[in-house]
């Protein structure tokens, strides 16, 4: 073997060894944005199962979400595409917090929402873990597939 071939082989071996021993940060190339899951609520007639916004019983302009701790208004979205008619709250869980909200229609409390959320640091990404979720003053059903709570209104 010639000196040039030996040098080339040794250079390749050293290059392979140093590359394989290089500690790589597993998260370095990972784009990570893990927002907390939103809370969605469909208000339905307890007897018929009809959506109360779709059938005209409630109007979206009459919705207020109130923070019971300080009586401030809470931001929410009303999704009315294709008569979907869902109240969605996206503000919970961006930080570790406990919230206590009242969802009102025309100044009448329909139900209260209590959430204990903890924002955690994962190996690569931050995420939210909901320690406790309670819906008070109303019966409800949770659709496990969509994550939408159906609030059963008398």
mmCIF file of C-alpha atoms in Angstrom:
data_model
loop_
_atom_site.group_PDB
_atom_site.id
_atom_site.type_symbol
_atom_site.label_atom_id
_atom_site.label_comp_id
_atom_site.label_asym_id
_atom_site.label_seq_id
_atom_site.Cartn_x
_atom_site.Cartn_y
_atom_site.Cartn_z
ATOM 1 C CA UNK A 1 0.000 0.000 0.000
ATOM 2 C CA UNK A 2 1.237 3.419 -0.839
ATOM 3 C CA UNK A 3 1.708 6.192 1.652
ATOM 4 C CA UNK A 4 -1.025 8.230 -0.059
ATOM 5 C CA UNK A 5 -3.607 5.392 0.253
ATOM 6 C CA UNK A 6 -2.734 4.817 3.929
ATOM 7 C CA UNK A 7 -3.070 8.543 4.660
ATOM 8 C CA UNK A 8 -6.432 8.680 2.869
ATOM 9 C CA UNK A 9 -7.775 5.618 4.751
ATOM 10 C CA UNK A 10 -6.557 6.963 8.109
ATOM 11 C CA UNK A 11 -8.104 10.354 7.393
ATOM 12 C CA UNK A 12 -11.465 8.719 6.542
ATOM 13 C CA UNK A 13 -11.346 6.561 9.690
ATOM 14 C CA UNK A 14 -10.564 9.566 11.900
ATOM 15 C CA UNK A 15 -13.306 11.580 10.231
ATOM 16 C CA UNK A 16 -15.867 8.785 10.752
ATOM 17 C CA UNK A 17 -14.854 8.308 14.392
ATOM 18 C CA UNK A 18 -15.004 12.012 15.239
ATOM 19 C CA UNK A 19 -18.367 12.448 13.528
ATOM 20 C CA UNK A 20 -19.898 9.458 15.284
ATOM 21 C CA UNK A 21 -18.560 10.571 18.667
ATOM 22 C CA UNK A 22 -19.773 14.109 18.276
ATOM 23 C CA UNK A 23 -22.486 14.749 20.835
ATOM 24 C CA UNK A 24 -25.565 15.939 19.042
ATOM 25 C CA UNK A 25 -28.323 17.906 20.631
ATOM 26 C CA UNK A 26 -31.422 15.867 19.788
ATOM 27 C CA UNK A 27 -33.583 18.964 20.014
ATOM 28 C CA UNK A 28 -31.370 21.213 17.919
ATOM 29 C CA UNK A 29 -33.148 20.551 14.620
ATOM 30 C CA UNK A 30 -36.591 20.157 16.149
ATOM 31 C CA UNK A 31 -39.040 22.957 15.535
ATOM 32 C CA UNK A 32 -41.194 22.920 18.584
ATOM 33 C CA UNK A 33 -44.346 24.872 19.299
ATOM 34 C CA UNK A 34 -46.794 23.141 21.598
ATOM 35 C CA UNK A 35 -49.647 25.473 22.475
ATOM 36 C CA UNK A 36 -52.106 24.365 25.113
ATOM 37 C CA UNK A 37 -55.249 22.634 23.919
ATOM 38 C CA UNK A 38 -58.198 25.004 23.566
ATOM 39 C CA UNK A 39 -61.433 24.453 25.453
ATOM 40 C CA UNK A 40 -64.515 24.132 23.232
ATOM 41 C CA UNK A 41 -68.123 24.157 24.386
ATOM 42 C CA UNK A 42 -71.324 23.358 22.534
ATOM 43 C CA UNK A 43 -74.485 24.457 24.341
ATOM 44 C CA UNK A 44 -77.316 22.045 23.576
ATOM 45 C CA UNK A 45 -80.894 21.541 24.717
ATOM 46 C CA UNK A 46 -80.840 18.793 27.337
ATOM 47 C CA UNK A 47 -83.970 17.088 25.937
ATOM 48 C CA UNK A 48 -83.561 17.452 22.161
ATOM 49 C CA UNK A 49 -79.761 17.688 21.804
ATOM 50 C CA UNK A 50 -80.196 20.706 19.501
ATOM 51 C CA UNK A 51 -77.468 23.336 19.475
ATOM 52 C CA UNK A 52 -79.026 26.374 21.190
ATOM 53 C CA UNK A 53 -77.252 28.872 18.914
ATOM 54 C CA UNK A 54 -78.231 27.011 15.744
ATOM 55 C CA UNK A 55 -81.906 26.895 16.729
ATOM 56 C CA UNK A 56 -81.943 30.595 17.707
ATOM 57 C CA UNK A 57 -82.482 30.184 21.469
ATOM 58 C CA UNK A 58 -79.150 31.947 22.179
ATOM 59 C CA UNK A 59 -77.314 34.645 20.225
ATOM 60 C CA UNK A 60 -73.524 34.772 20.060
ATOM 61 C CA UNK A 61 -73.492 38.524 20.821
ATOM 62 C CA UNK A 62 -74.921 37.723 24.278
ATOM 63 C CA UNK A 63 -71.956 35.532 25.329
ATOM 64 C CA UNK A 64 -69.613 36.730 28.073
ATOM 65 C CA UNK A 65 -66.859 34.772 29.739
ATOM 66 C CA UNK A 66 -66.089 36.241 33.161
ATOM 67 C CA UNK A 67 -63.060 35.573 35.345
ATOM 68 C CA UNK A 68 -64.681 34.948 38.747
ATOM 69 C CA UNK A 69 -61.484 35.896 40.620
ATOM 70 C CA UNK A 70 -61.412 39.511 39.425
ATOM 71 C CA UNK A 71 -64.659 39.905 37.414
ATOM 72 C CA UNK A 72 -62.714 40.736 34.233
ATOM 73 C CA UNK A 73 -63.843 39.698 30.759
ATOM 74 C CA UNK A 74 -62.016 36.720 29.275
ATOM 75 C CA UNK A 75 -61.168 36.514 25.590
ATOM 76 C CA UNK A 76 -62.977 33.773 23.637
ATOM 77 C CA UNK A 77 -63.879 32.879 20.075
ATOM 78 C CA UNK A 78 -67.289 31.915 18.740
ATOM 79 C CA UNK A 79 -66.967 29.500 15.835
ATOM 80 C CA UNK A 80 -70.117 29.654 13.725
ATOM 81 C CA UNK A 81 -68.896 28.177 10.445
ATOM 82 C CA UNK A 82 -71.417 25.777 8.880
ATOM 83 C CA UNK A 83 -73.680 26.062 11.958
ATOM 84 C CA UNK A 84 -70.912 24.571 14.130
ATOM 85 C CA UNK A 85 -71.638 27.173 16.853
ATOM 86 C CA UNK A 86 -68.981 26.461 19.470
ATOM 87 C CA UNK A 87 -67.580 28.723 22.195
ATOM 88 C CA UNK A 88 -63.802 28.311 22.277
ATOM 89 C CA UNK A 89 -61.401 29.563 24.959
ATOM 90 C CA UNK A 90 -57.760 29.592 23.836
ATOM 91 C CA UNK A 91 -56.162 31.520 26.686
ATOM 92 C CA UNK A 92 -55.845 28.791 29.332
ATOM 93 C CA UNK A 93 -52.569 26.961 29.885
ATOM 94 C CA UNK A 94 -49.997 29.265 28.322
ATOM 95 C CA UNK A 95 -48.522 29.456 31.830
ATOM 96 C CA UNK A 96 -49.006 27.591 35.090
ATOM 97 C CA UNK A 97 -52.302 28.890 36.402
ATOM 98 C CA UNK A 98 -55.628 28.139 38.004
ATOM 99 C CA UNK A 99 -58.678 29.699 36.369
ATOM 100 C CA UNK A 100 -62.255 29.987 37.512
ATOM 101 C CA UNK A 101 -64.563 31.273 34.763
ATOM 102 C CA UNK A 102 -68.287 31.740 34.361
ATOM 103 C CA UNK A 103 -69.741 31.350 30.878
ATOM 104 C CA UNK A 104 -72.774 33.649 30.670
ATOM 105 C CA UNK A 105 -75.499 34.212 28.116
ATOM 106 C CA UNK A 106 -77.474 37.451 28.537
ATOM 107 C CA UNK A 107 -75.989 37.952 32.026
ATOM 108 C CA UNK A 108 -77.132 34.481 33.175
ATOM 109 C CA UNK A 109 -74.458 31.979 34.194
ATOM 110 C CA UNK A 110 -74.852 28.818 32.112
ATOM 111 C CA UNK A 111 -71.909 26.981 33.709
ATOM 112 C CA UNK A 112 -68.604 27.564 35.470
ATOM 113 C CA UNK A 113 -65.225 26.269 34.356
ATOM 114 C CA UNK A 114 -62.396 25.530 36.778
ATOM 115 C CA UNK A 115 -58.983 24.559 35.365
ATOM 116 C CA UNK A 116 -55.676 23.908 37.088
ATOM 117 C CA UNK A 117 -53.042 24.026 34.337
ATOM 118 C CA UNK A 118 -49.307 23.483 34.659
ATOM 119 C CA UNK A 119 -46.862 24.545 31.945
ATOM 120 C CA UNK A 120 -43.971 22.063 31.939
ATOM 121 C CA UNK A 121 -40.542 21.908 30.331
ATOM 122 C CA UNK A 122 -40.076 18.717 28.358
ATOM 123 C CA UNK A 123 -36.852 17.312 27.003
ATOM 124 C CA UNK A 124 -37.187 19.364 23.846
ATOM 125 C CA UNK A 125 -40.478 21.233 24.082
ATOM 126 C CA UNK A 126 -42.666 22.966 26.629
ATOM 127 C CA UNK A 127 -46.199 21.651 27.025
ATOM 128 C CA UNK A 128 -49.279 22.057 29.209
ATOM 129 C CA UNK A 129 -50.633 19.433 31.556
ATOM 130 C CA UNK A 130 -54.152 19.923 32.870
ATOM 131 C CA UNK A 131 -54.091 18.757 36.496
ATOM 132 C CA UNK A 132 -57.814 19.322 37.060
ATOM 133 C CA UNK A 133 -60.771 20.356 34.910
ATOM 134 C CA UNK A 134 -64.216 20.839 36.443
ATOM 135 C CA UNK A 135 -67.469 22.042 34.928
ATOM 136 C CA UNK A 136 -69.873 23.212 37.594
ATOM 137 C CA UNK A 137 -73.597 24.059 37.641
ATOM 138 C CA UNK A 138 -74.421 22.080 34.511
ATOM 139 C CA UNK A 139 -74.478 18.537 33.209
ATOM 140 C CA UNK A 140 -72.089 17.885 30.348
ATOM 141 C CA UNK A 141 -70.644 15.255 28.041
ATOM 142 C CA UNK A 142 -67.081 15.252 26.710
ATOM 143 C CA UNK A 143 -66.583 14.083 23.137
ATOM 144 C CA UNK A 144 -63.257 12.230 23.465
ATOM 145 C CA UNK A 145 -62.554 12.506 19.714
ATOM 146 C CA UNK A 146 -63.117 16.244 19.261
ATOM 147 C CA UNK A 147 -62.385 17.402 22.823
ATOM 148 C CA UNK A 148 -65.618 19.443 22.746
ATOM 149 C CA UNK A 149 -67.698 19.638 25.904
ATOM 150 C CA UNK A 150 -71.452 19.434 25.243
ATOM 151 C CA UNK A 151 -73.130 21.499 27.923
ATOM 152 C CA UNK A 152 -76.669 20.218 28.550
ATOM 153 C CA UNK A 153 -78.957 23.164 29.176
ATOM 154 C CA UNK A 154 -82.469 22.797 30.692
#
